[in-house]
Coordinates of C-alpha atoms and ligand atoms in Angstrom, one line a residue:
X22 CA 137.5 77.1 -167.3
X23 CA 133.9 77.9 -165.8
X24 CA 134.3 81.5 -164.2
X25 CA 134.3 81.0 -160.3
X26 CA 131.3 82.7 -158.5
X27 CA 131.5 83.9 -155.1
X28 CA 129.2 85.5 -152.4
X29 CA 128.3 87.9 -149.7
X30 CA 127.6 86.4 -145.8
X31 CA 124.6 88.0 -144.2
X32 CA 122.8 86.9 -141.4
X33 CA 123.7 83.8 -141.3
X34 CA 123.1 83.1 -145.3
X35 CA 124.9 83.0 -148.5
X36 CA 123.3 85.4 -150.9
X37 CA 124.2 86.5 -154.6
X38 CA 123.7 90.5 -154.9
X39 CA 122.2 91.8 -157.8
X40 CA 125.6 93.2 -159.2
X41 CA 128.5 92.0 -159.8
X42 CA 131.8 92.6 -160.8
X43 CA 134.8 90.6 -162.6
X44 CA 138.0 90.0 -160.3
X45 CA 141.7 89.9 -162.3
X46 CA 143.9 87.5 -161.6
X47 CA 147.1 89.5 -161.7
X48 CA 149.1 86.4 -163.2
X49 CA 148.0 86.3 -166.1
X50 CA 145.8 89.6 -166.1
X51 CA 142.9 87.8 -167.8
X52 CA 139.5 87.7 -165.3
X53 CA 138.9 84.3 -163.5
X54 CA 136.3 84.6 -160.7
X55 CA 132.5 87.1 -160.6
X56 CA 132.3 89.1 -156.7
X57 CA 129.0 89.9 -155.7
X58 CA 129.3 93.8 -155.6
X59 CA 127.1 94.7 -152.5
X60 CA 124.7 97.8 -152.6
X61 CA 124.4 100.4 -149.6
X62 CA 120.7 98.3 -149.4
X63 CA 123.1 95.2 -149.3
X64 CA 125.3 96.9 -146.3
X65 CA 121.6 98.0 -144.7
X66 CA 120.8 94.6 -144.3
X67 CA 124.2 93.3 -143.1
X68 CA 124.7 96.0 -140.6
X69 CA 120.6 95.5 -138.7
X70 CA 121.0 91.6 -139.2
X71 CA 124.5 92.6 -136.9
X72 CA 122.8 95.0 -134.2
X73 CA 120.2 92.2 -133.8
X74 CA 122.6 89.5 -133.3
X75 CA 124.0 91.9 -130.8
X76 CA 120.8 93.0 -128.6
X77 CA 118.9 89.5 -129.1
X78 CA 119.6 86.1 -129.8
X79 CA 122.6 83.2 -129.2
X80 CA 124.9 85.2 -129.0
X81 CA 123.8 87.9 -127.0
X82 CA 122.9 85.4 -124.6
X83 CA 126.6 83.4 -125.0
X84 CA 129.3 83.5 -122.2
X85 CA 132.5 84.4 -122.9
X86 CA 134.0 81.4 -122.5
X87 CA 131.8 80.2 -125.2
X88 CA 132.7 82.6 -127.5
X89 CA 136.1 81.8 -127.2
X90 CA 135.4 78.6 -128.0
X91 CA 133.8 79.4 -130.9
X92 CA 136.7 81.4 -131.8
X93 CA 139.6 78.5 -130.9
X94 CA 136.9 76.4 -133.2
X95 CA 137.4 79.1 -136.3
X96 CA 141.0 79.4 -136.0
X97 CA 141.3 75.3 -136.1
X98 CA 139.4 75.4 -139.4
X99 CA 141.2 78.1 -140.6
X100 CA 144.6 75.5 -140.1
X101 CA 143.0 72.9 -141.4
X102 CA 141.7 75.1 -144.3
X103 CA 144.7 77.3 -145.0
X104 CA 146.1 75.6 -148.0
X105 CA 142.6 76.2 -150.1
X106 CA 142.1 79.3 -148.6
X107 CA 145.9 80.4 -150.1
X108 CA 145.4 79.1 -153.0
X109 CA 142.3 81.4 -153.7
X110 CA 144.4 84.5 -152.2
X111 CA 147.2 83.9 -154.6
X112 CA 144.8 83.0 -157.0
X113 CA 143.2 86.6 -156.9
X114 CA 146.0 89.0 -155.3
X115 CA 149.0 87.5 -157.1
X116 CA 150.9 86.6 -153.9
X117 CA 153.6 84.1 -153.2
X118 CA 151.6 80.6 -152.5
X119 CA 154.6 80.2 -149.8
X120 CA 154.0 82.9 -147.9
X121 CA 150.3 82.9 -148.1
X122 CA 149.9 79.5 -147.3
X123 CA 152.7 79.9 -144.4
X124 CA 150.6 83.3 -143.3
X125 CA 147.0 81.7 -143.2
X126 CA 148.3 78.8 -141.4
X127 CA 149.4 81.2 -138.7
X128 CA 146.2 83.2 -138.5
X129 CA 144.8 80.2 -136.9
X130 CA 146.9 81.3 -133.9
X131 CA 145.4 84.7 -134.0
X132 CA 141.7 83.2 -133.7
X133 CA 142.8 81.1 -130.7
X134 CA 144.6 83.3 -128.8
X135 CA 141.7 85.9 -128.7
X136 CA 139.5 82.5 -128.2
X137 CA 142.1 81.9 -125.2
X138 CA 141.7 85.4 -124.0
X139 CA 137.5 86.0 -124.5
X140 CA 136.7 85.1 -120.9
X141 CA 139.8 86.7 -119.1
X142 CA 139.6 90.1 -119.7
X143 CA 138.0 90.7 -116.5
X144 CA 136.1 93.9 -115.1
X145 CA 136.8 95.5 -111.8
X146 CA 135.6 96.5 -108.1
X147 CA 136.5 100.1 -107.2
X148 CA 137.4 100.3 -103.8
X149 CA 135.2 103.6 -103.8
X150 CA 135.8 106.7 -101.9
X151 CA 131.8 106.6 -100.4
X152 CA 131.7 104.3 -97.4
X153 CA 127.5 103.6 -98.6
X154 CA 128.6 102.5 -102.4
X155 CA 130.2 99.8 -104.4
X156 CA 131.4 100.5 -107.5
X157 CA 131.9 97.8 -110.1
X158 CA 133.6 98.6 -113.8
X159 CA 131.9 95.9 -117.0
X160 CA 133.3 96.0 -120.0
X161 CA 130.8 95.6 -122.1
X162 CA 130.6 95.3 -126.0
X163 CA 131.2 98.3 -127.6
X164 CA 128.7 97.7 -130.8
X165 CA 128.6 96.6 -134.1
X166 CA 132.0 96.8 -135.8
X167 CA 132.4 97.7 -139.1
X168 CA 136.0 96.1 -140.5
X169 CA 137.3 97.3 -143.8
X170 CA 140.6 95.8 -145.2
X171 CA 143.0 96.3 -148.2
X172 CA 143.4 93.2 -150.3
X173 CA 147.2 92.7 -149.0
X174 CA 147.6 90.0 -146.2
X175 CA 143.8 90.0 -146.0
X176 CA 142.9 86.8 -143.8
X177 CA 146.2 88.1 -141.7
X178 CA 144.0 91.9 -141.5
X179 CA 140.9 90.3 -140.8
X180 CA 142.3 88.5 -137.8
X181 CA 143.2 91.3 -135.5
X182 CA 140.0 92.8 -136.0
X183 CA 137.6 89.9 -135.9
X184 CA 139.3 88.0 -133.3
X185 CA 139.2 91.1 -130.1
X186 CA 135.9 92.2 -131.9
X187 CA 134.5 88.7 -131.4
X188 CA 136.3 88.1 -128.2
X189 CA 134.8 91.0 -126.7
X190 CA 131.0 90.2 -127.9
X191 CA 130.6 92.5 -130.6
X192 CA 129.2 91.6 -133.7
X193 CA 130.5 92.3 -136.7
X194 CA 130.4 93.7 -140.7
X195 CA 133.4 92.9 -142.3
X196 CA 134.0 94.2 -145.9
X197 CA 136.2 92.9 -148.2
X198 CA 138.3 94.7 -150.6
X199 CA 137.1 94.6 -154.4
X200 CA 140.4 93.7 -155.3
X201 CA 140.6 90.3 -154.6
X202 CA 138.3 89.4 -152.0
X203 CA 137.9 85.4 -152.8
X204 CA 139.6 83.9 -150.1
X205 CA 137.5 86.2 -147.3
X206 CA 134.4 85.2 -149.4
X207 CA 135.5 81.7 -148.8
X208 CA 136.7 82.3 -145.2
X209 CA 133.2 83.2 -143.8
X210 CA 131.9 79.5 -144.9
X211 CA 134.2 78.7 -142.5
X212 CA 132.4 81.3 -139.7
X213 CA 129.5 79.6 -140.7
X214 CA 130.9 76.0 -139.9
X215 CA 132.2 76.9 -136.9
X216 CA 128.9 77.7 -135.8
X217 CA 128.6 81.9 -134.9
X218 CA 124.9 82.7 -134.8
X219 CA 123.7 84.1 -137.7
X220 CA 124.3 88.0 -137.6
X221 CA 127.3 87.8 -135.1
X222 CA 129.6 87.4 -138.1
X223 CA 128.7 88.7 -142.1
X224 CA 131.0 89.6 -144.1
X225 CA 130.6 91.5 -148.2
X226 CA 132.9 92.8 -150.2
X227 CA 132.0 96.1 -152.7
X228 CA 133.1 99.2 -153.5
X229 CA 135.0 102.2 -151.4
X230 CA 132.2 104.6 -152.5
X231 CA 128.9 103.3 -152.0
X232 CA 129.5 99.9 -149.8
X233 CA 132.1 101.2 -147.8
X234 CA 131.0 104.9 -147.3
X235 CA 128.1 103.3 -146.1
X236 CA 129.0 100.5 -143.9
X237 CA 131.4 103.2 -142.1
X238 CA 128.5 105.8 -142.0
X239 CA 125.5 103.9 -141.0
X240 CA 124.2 104.9 -138.0
X241 CA 124.0 101.6 -136.2
X242 CA 128.3 101.2 -136.7
X243 CA 129.4 101.7 -133.3
X244 CA 133.3 100.9 -133.8
X245 CA 135.0 101.2 -137.0
X246 CA 138.4 99.3 -137.9
X247 CA 140.3 100.3 -141.0
X248 CA 143.4 99.1 -142.9
X249 CA 144.4 100.5 -146.2
X250 CA 146.1 104.1 -147.7
X251 CA 146.2 107.4 -145.9
X252 CA 143.5 109.0 -148.4
X253 CA 140.8 105.9 -147.8
X254 CA 142.1 107.1 -144.1
X255 CA 140.9 110.9 -144.4
X256 CA 137.5 109.4 -145.9
X257 CA 136.3 107.0 -143.5
X258 CA 137.3 109.7 -140.8
X259 CA 134.4 112.2 -142.4
X260 CA 132.6 109.2 -143.0
X261 CA 132.8 108.7 -139.4
X262 CA 131.6 111.7 -138.7
X263 CA 128.1 110.6 -139.3
X264 CA 127.9 108.4 -136.6
X265 CA 130.6 109.1 -134.4
X266 CA 132.3 105.6 -134.6
X267 CA 135.0 105.0 -132.2
X268 CA 137.8 104.6 -135.0
X269 CA 141.3 103.0 -135.4
X270 CA 143.6 103.4 -138.3
X271 CA 146.3 100.7 -139.6
X272 CA 147.5 102.6 -142.7
X273 CA 150.9 102.9 -144.9
X274 CA 154.2 103.6 -144.5
X275 CA 157.7 104.6 -145.6
X276 CA 159.7 102.4 -143.0
X277 CA 163.3 102.8 -142.2
X278 CA 165.7 99.8 -142.2
X279 CA 169.2 101.7 -140.8
X280 CA 172.3 99.3 -141.4
X281 CA 175.3 100.2 -139.4
X282 CA 178.7 99.5 -140.8
X283 CA 179.3 97.1 -137.4
X284 CA 176.4 94.3 -138.6
X285 CA 176.3 91.2 -139.8
X286 CA 175.7 92.5 -143.3
X287 CA 174.9 89.1 -145.1
X288 CA 172.2 88.8 -142.7
X289 CA 171.1 92.7 -143.0
X290 CA 170.9 92.1 -146.8
X291 CA 168.0 89.2 -145.8
X292 CA 166.4 91.4 -143.9
X293 CA 166.3 94.4 -146.4
X294 CA 165.0 91.8 -149.0
X295 CA 162.5 90.7 -147.0
X296 CA 161.7 94.1 -146.0
X297 CA 161.0 95.3 -149.8
X298 CA 160.8 92.3 -151.9
X299 CA 158.5 89.5 -150.1
X300 CA 155.4 89.9 -150.9
X301 CA 156.1 92.2 -153.8
X302 CA 156.6 95.0 -152.0
X303 CA 152.8 95.3 -150.7
X304 CA 153.2 95.1 -147.2
X305 CA 152.3 98.0 -144.6
X306 CA 155.3 97.6 -143.0
X307 CA 158.1 97.4 -146.3
X308 CA 161.5 98.8 -145.2
X309 CA 161.1 100.9 -147.8
X310 CA 164.3 103.4 -147.1
X311 CA 167.7 101.6 -146.0
X312 CA 169.7 104.5 -144.6
X313 CA 173.4 103.0 -144.9
X314 CA 176.7 104.2 -143.3
X315 CA 178.7 105.2 -146.4
X316 CA 181.5 103.5 -145.4
X317 CA 180.0 100.2 -146.4
X318 CA 177.6 100.8 -148.9
X319 CA 179.3 100.1 -152.0
X320 CA 179.6 96.5 -150.6
X321 CA 176.1 96.2 -149.0
X322 CA 174.6 97.8 -152.2
X323 CA 176.9 95.3 -154.0
X324 CA 175.6 92.2 -151.9
X325 CA 171.6 93.5 -152.5
X326 CA 171.9 93.8 -156.3
X327 CA 173.3 90.1 -156.4
X328 CA 170.4 89.2 -154.1
X329 CA 167.7 91.2 -155.9
X330 CA 168.6 90.0 -159.3
X331 CA 169.0 86.7 -157.8
X332 CA 165.1 86.7 -157.0
X333 CA 162.6 83.9 -159.1
X334 CA 160.3 85.9 -160.1
X335 CA 156.8 83.9 -162.0
X336 CA 153.8 82.1 -161.4
X337 CA 152.4 82.4 -157.4
X338 CA 151.4 79.4 -157.5
X339 CA 154.3 78.0 -158.0
X340 CA 155.9 77.4 -154.3
X341 CA 160.2 77.8 -156.0
X342 CA 158.7 81.4 -157.5
X343 CA 160.1 84.0 -154.7
X344 CA 157.9 87.2 -156.1
X345 CA 154.9 87.1 -157.9
X346 CA 153.0 90.0 -159.7
X347 CA 151.7 93.1 -158.4
X348 CA 147.9 93.1 -157.2
X349 CA 146.6 95.7 -159.5
X350 CA 147.7 97.6 -162.8
X351 CA 146.8 100.6 -160.7
X352 CA 149.6 99.6 -158.2
X353 CA 151.6 99.4 -161.7
X354 CA 151.0 102.2 -163.0
X355 CA 151.1 104.5 -159.9
X356 CA 155.1 102.8 -159.0
X357 CA 156.2 103.6 -162.8
X358 CA 155.2 107.0 -162.3
X359 CA 157.4 107.4 -159.0
X360 CA 160.0 105.2 -160.4
X361 CA 160.1 107.4 -163.6
X362 CA 159.9 110.9 -161.6
X363 CA 162.7 109.8 -159.2
X364 CA 165.1 109.0 -161.8
X365 CA 164.2 112.5 -163.5
X366 CA 165.0 114.3 -160.5
X367 CA 168.7 112.7 -160.2
X368 CA 168.3 109.1 -158.2
X369 CA 170.7 106.2 -159.9
X370 CA 168.8 103.1 -161.1
X371 CA 171.0 100.4 -159.4
X372 CA 169.1 97.6 -160.5
X373 CA 165.2 96.9 -161.7
X374 CA 162.9 99.9 -163.0
X375 CA 161.5 97.7 -165.3
X376 CA 158.9 95.2 -166.3
X377 CA 160.8 91.9 -166.4
X378 CA 160.8 90.6 -169.7
X379 CA 158.7 87.0 -170.1
X380 CA 155.7 87.2 -167.8
X381 CA 153.2 89.0 -171.0
X382 CA 149.4 89.7 -169.9
X383 CA 151.4 89.7 -166.1
X384 CA 151.2 92.6 -163.4
X385 CA 155.0 91.6 -163.0
X386 CA 157.6 94.2 -161.9
X387 CA 161.0 94.1 -161.1
X388 CA 163.1 94.1 -158.0
X389 CA 164.3 97.8 -158.1
X390 CA 166.6 99.8 -156.1
X391 CA 167.0 103.5 -156.8
X392 CA 170.6 104.7 -155.2
X393 CA 169.2 108.7 -153.6
X394 CA 172.4 110.3 -154.2
X395 CA 171.7 112.0 -150.7
X396 CA 168.4 113.8 -151.9
X397 CA 165.9 112.8 -149.6
X398 CA 163.3 114.6 -151.6
X399 CA 163.2 112.5 -154.3
X400 CA 160.1 111.2 -155.0
X401 CA 160.7 107.4 -154.0
X402 CA 162.0 108.5 -150.5
X403 CA 158.6 109.9 -150.1
X404 CA 156.2 108.1 -151.0
X405 CA 154.3 104.8 -150.1
X406 CA 155.1 103.1 -153.6
X407 CA 153.4 99.9 -152.2
X408 CA 155.7 97.7 -154.3
X409 CA 159.2 95.9 -154.8
X410 CA 161.3 99.6 -155.1
X411 CA 163.7 100.6 -152.2
X412 CA 165.5 104.2 -151.9
X413 CA 169.1 104.0 -150.8
X414 CA 170.9 106.8 -148.7
X415 CA 174.0 106.7 -146.7
X416 CA 174.6 108.3 -143.6
X417 CA 178.0 109.2 -141.7
X418 CA 176.7 109.2 -137.7
X419 CA 174.5 107.7 -135.7
X420 CA 172.9 111.1 -134.9
X421 CA 172.4 111.6 -138.8
X422 CA 170.6 108.2 -138.9
X423 CA 168.2 108.8 -136.4
X424 CA 167.3 112.2 -138.1
X425 CA 167.2 110.6 -141.3
X426 CA 164.8 107.6 -140.0
X427 CA 162.7 110.1 -138.5
X428 CA 162.6 112.0 -141.8
X429 CA 159.0 110.9 -142.8
X430 CA 155.2 111.9 -141.6
X431 CA 155.0 108.0 -141.4
X432 CA 155.9 106.1 -138.2
X433 CA 155.0 102.3 -138.5
X434 CA 157.6 100.1 -139.1
X435 CA 161.7 100.2 -138.9
X436 CA 165.3 98.0 -138.7
X437 CA 168.2 98.9 -137.3
X438 CA 170.7 96.4 -137.9
X439 CA 174.4 96.8 -135.5
X440 CA 175.9 94.6 -133.3
X441 CA 176.3 96.9 -130.7
X442 CA 173.6 95.9 -128.2
X443 CA 173.7 99.9 -126.9
X444 CA 173.9 101.3 -130.5
X445 CA 170.4 99.5 -130.8
X446 CA 168.5 100.6 -127.5
X447 CA 169.1 104.2 -128.2
X448 CA 168.3 103.9 -132.1
X449 CA 164.6 101.6 -130.6
X450 CA 164.3 104.7 -128.0
X451 CA 164.9 107.2 -130.4
X452 CA 162.5 106.1 -133.8
X453 CA 159.2 107.5 -134.0
X454 CA 157.5 103.9 -135.1
X455 CA 155.0 101.6 -133.0
X456 CA 157.6 99.1 -134.2
X457 CA 161.0 98.3 -134.4
X458 CA 162.6 95.5 -135.8
X459 CA 166.3 95.1 -134.0
X460 CA 168.4 92.6 -136.3
X461 CA 165.2 91.2 -137.8
X462 CA 162.4 92.8 -140.5
X463 CA 159.0 91.7 -141.0
X464 CA 158.5 89.6 -137.6
X465 CA 154.4 89.4 -136.1
X466 CA 153.0 87.9 -133.6
X467 CA 149.2 87.7 -131.9
X468 CA 150.9 88.6 -128.5
X469 CA 152.4 91.9 -129.7
X470 CA 150.4 95.0 -130.3
X471 CA 151.1 97.1 -134.1
X472 CA 150.5 100.8 -135.0
X473 CA 151.8 103.4 -136.2
X474 CA 152.5 107.3 -135.3
X475 CA 151.6 109.8 -137.4
X476 CA 150.1 109.4 -140.6
X477 CA 150.7 105.6 -140.3
X478 CA 147.5 105.7 -138.0
X479 CA 145.7 105.5 -134.8
X480 CA 145.8 102.9 -132.2
X481 CA 146.8 99.5 -132.2
X482 CA 146.2 95.8 -132.7
X483 CA 147.3 92.5 -131.8
X484 CA 147.9 91.8 -128.1
X485 CA 146.5 92.0 -124.7
X486 CA 145.1 95.3 -125.2
X487 CA 142.8 95.4 -128.3
X488 CA 140.2 93.2 -126.3
X489 CA 139.5 96.8 -124.6
X490 CA 139.5 98.8 -127.7
X491 CA 136.0 96.6 -128.2
X492 CA 135.0 97.3 -125.3
X493 CA 133.6 100.1 -123.3
X494 CA 133.0 100.4 -119.8
X495 CA 130.0 100.4 -117.4
X496 CA 130.2 101.5 -114.2
X497 CA 127.3 99.9 -111.8
X498 CA 126.8 101.9 -108.6
X499 CA 125.1 100.3 -105.4
X500 CA 124.1 101.9 -102.7
X501 CA 124.5 99.7 -99.3
X502 CA 123.0 101.6 -97.0
X503 CA 119.2 101.0 -95.5
X504 CA 119.1 104.7 -94.4
X505 CA 117.4 107.0 -96.5
X506 CA 119.1 108.9 -99.2
X507 CA 120.6 112.1 -97.6
X508 CA 120.1 115.8 -98.8
X509 CA 119.2 115.4 -102.5
X510 CA 120.2 118.7 -103.4
X511 CA 123.8 117.8 -103.1
X512 CA 126.1 115.8 -105.2
X513 CA 127.3 112.4 -103.5
Ligands
NAI626 N1 148.5 99.6 -144.5 C1 148.0 98.8 -145.6 O1 148.3 97.6 -145.6 C2 147.9 98.9 -147.0 C3 148.0 100.2 -147.4 N2 147.8 100.8 -148.8 C4 148.4 102.0 -149.6 O2 147.0 102.4 -150.1 C5 147.1 102.6 -151.2 C6 146.4 102.7 -152.1 O3 145.7 101.1 -151.9 P1 143.9 100.4 -151.8 O4 144.2 99.6 -152.3 O5 143.6 101.7 -153.0 O6 143.3 100.9 -150.4 P2 142.2 101.8 -150.0 O7 142.8 102.5 -148.4 O8 141.5 102.5 -151.2 O9 141.3 100.2 -149.6 C7 141.2 99.5 -148.3 C8 139.8 99.2 -148.4 O10 139.0 100.4 -148.2 C9 137.7 100.9 -149.0 N3 137.4 102.0 -149.3 C10 137.9 102.7 -150.0 N4 137.1 104.0 -150.3 C11 136.3 103.8 -149.3 C12 135.4 105.0 -148.9 N5 134.8 105.9 -148.9 N6 134.7 104.4 -147.5 C13 134.7 103.4 -147.5 N7 135.9 102.1 -147.5 C14 136.3 102.6 -148.7 C15 138.1 99.6 -150.1 O11 136.8 99.3 -150.7 C16 138.9 98.4 -149.4 O12 137.9 97.5 -148.5 C17 148.5 101.6 -151.5 O13 148.7 102.2 -152.8 C18 149.1 101.9 -150.8 O14 150.4 102.6 -150.5 C19 146.6 100.1 -149.3 C20 146.3 98.8 -148.5 C21 147.1 98.5 -147.7
LIG627 C1 150.7 94.7 -140.7 N1 151.5 93.9 -140.5 C2 151.9 93.3 -139.4 O1 151.5 93.0 -138.3 C3 152.2 93.3 -141.7 C4 151.6 93.1 -143.1 C5 150.1 93.0 -143.0 C6 150.1 94.8 -144.1 O2 150.9 94.8 -144.9 O3 149.0 95.3 -143.8 C7 152.3 92.2 -144.3 O4 153.6 93.1 -144.5 O5 151.6 91.4 -145.0

């Protein structure tokens, strides 16, 4: 089979980069495509194109209503092409086809939502405390946006950045991860087909140390929207010391799932599986710490073990597959290291902890459950693994469950399973995380803000307010008196 070739999308044109790199199919471990590695010079051209489009030309002149229509058209195109994009994402990242198809079809709704909002983000009239003045506040696009995304859920993670940015009138340079960029480079064709003016949306891929660094520190970039790991986030913040760009960070987590003895245990077990084994655990909201009431621990663990061992591992392009490979060998090596250290430090392996047999070459890792034996210092309890590894800790009382849930520097997501409404509300109040799911897990919507506390990040994506983060207010003062300006030496 011939090797697929992908191109960057800069200033309305698809272009080859002088340098390319192989992209690996994680289900086989073999190279299947060549990707363009954008250089710092390519980034400069993309940012300059975005800056020109922001200042003059069809995008700058477009009404908010017209921008909204373009976004809705883009949403429709994403839905119409969801199967093709899904196959590419599955090929390039190993994420199973049944999730990529459903998730990408839903991504269309994010563009439609922000398309609908484009002309509803109103400014305001201030009832100013000076009789001879009128003041209006204009929300203006903040400027050129650098959107940097990782390889997991990348069409989704791009939509929550591009949707509000474009609705607000910003222009964007989107950097796809060097791991699995195929679906975003293919998505660029839909941006083009939708009719976005040249320069308004630019999509490229390349490596973090040059392409990512140049993009996020570029002097013409006013806004950085990042999703990825905490170490890279720190680097991004250092980069933005150069341009002082307004920055939001959507990072990882060590999200707790609290199961009380009064919960519907079978439903809770399904949710725990959804939280840690869906997407092979490669989700920022992965429910990687199970906190279970001691009186039901053994029963609950037996159910979970049964469900974990029944998961169909296999070819991610097969719709029957429930768990595919990890995206990169780097991920698998990190997971293996943390699991080994956790078992050496006293964790008890309930199931998994190995590469499953029969998938030679692929980057597979078995669904793994480790009973921490009340040791909350184990590496698997503390570190984000970004893989299918669940750590289990028992608790005896509600206050202890809450303390354990909050015993992490992260604070992205959480789940609480109970049939006691009052207890559910108390836990929702007490948990330090941006999302609390009660009797459910890993539910998302364009209507709902999403983001973290603490080391899980800064700012919110999704929902109405996200547009505000892509605008800045301009206050316009109009003096309505015909009289001469009084005393010029006194502030008015
Ligand atoms: N919150 C989330 O959804 C994610 C969390 N992670 C966590 O981060 C860990 C590392 O994963 P990676 O894929 O290596 O993510 P990463 O954070 O290194 O990469 C994310 C994006 O940042 C870019 N980048 C890297 N260095 C940069 C720099 N100096 N300046 C600007 N951009 C740069 C990358 O090219 C990529 O596009 C994972 O093991 C996981 O724990 C990873 C991906 C997503
Ligand atoms: C971000 N998210 C929900 O809003 C969930 C994701 C994307 C991610 O991991 O970053 C997911 O579970 O795939």
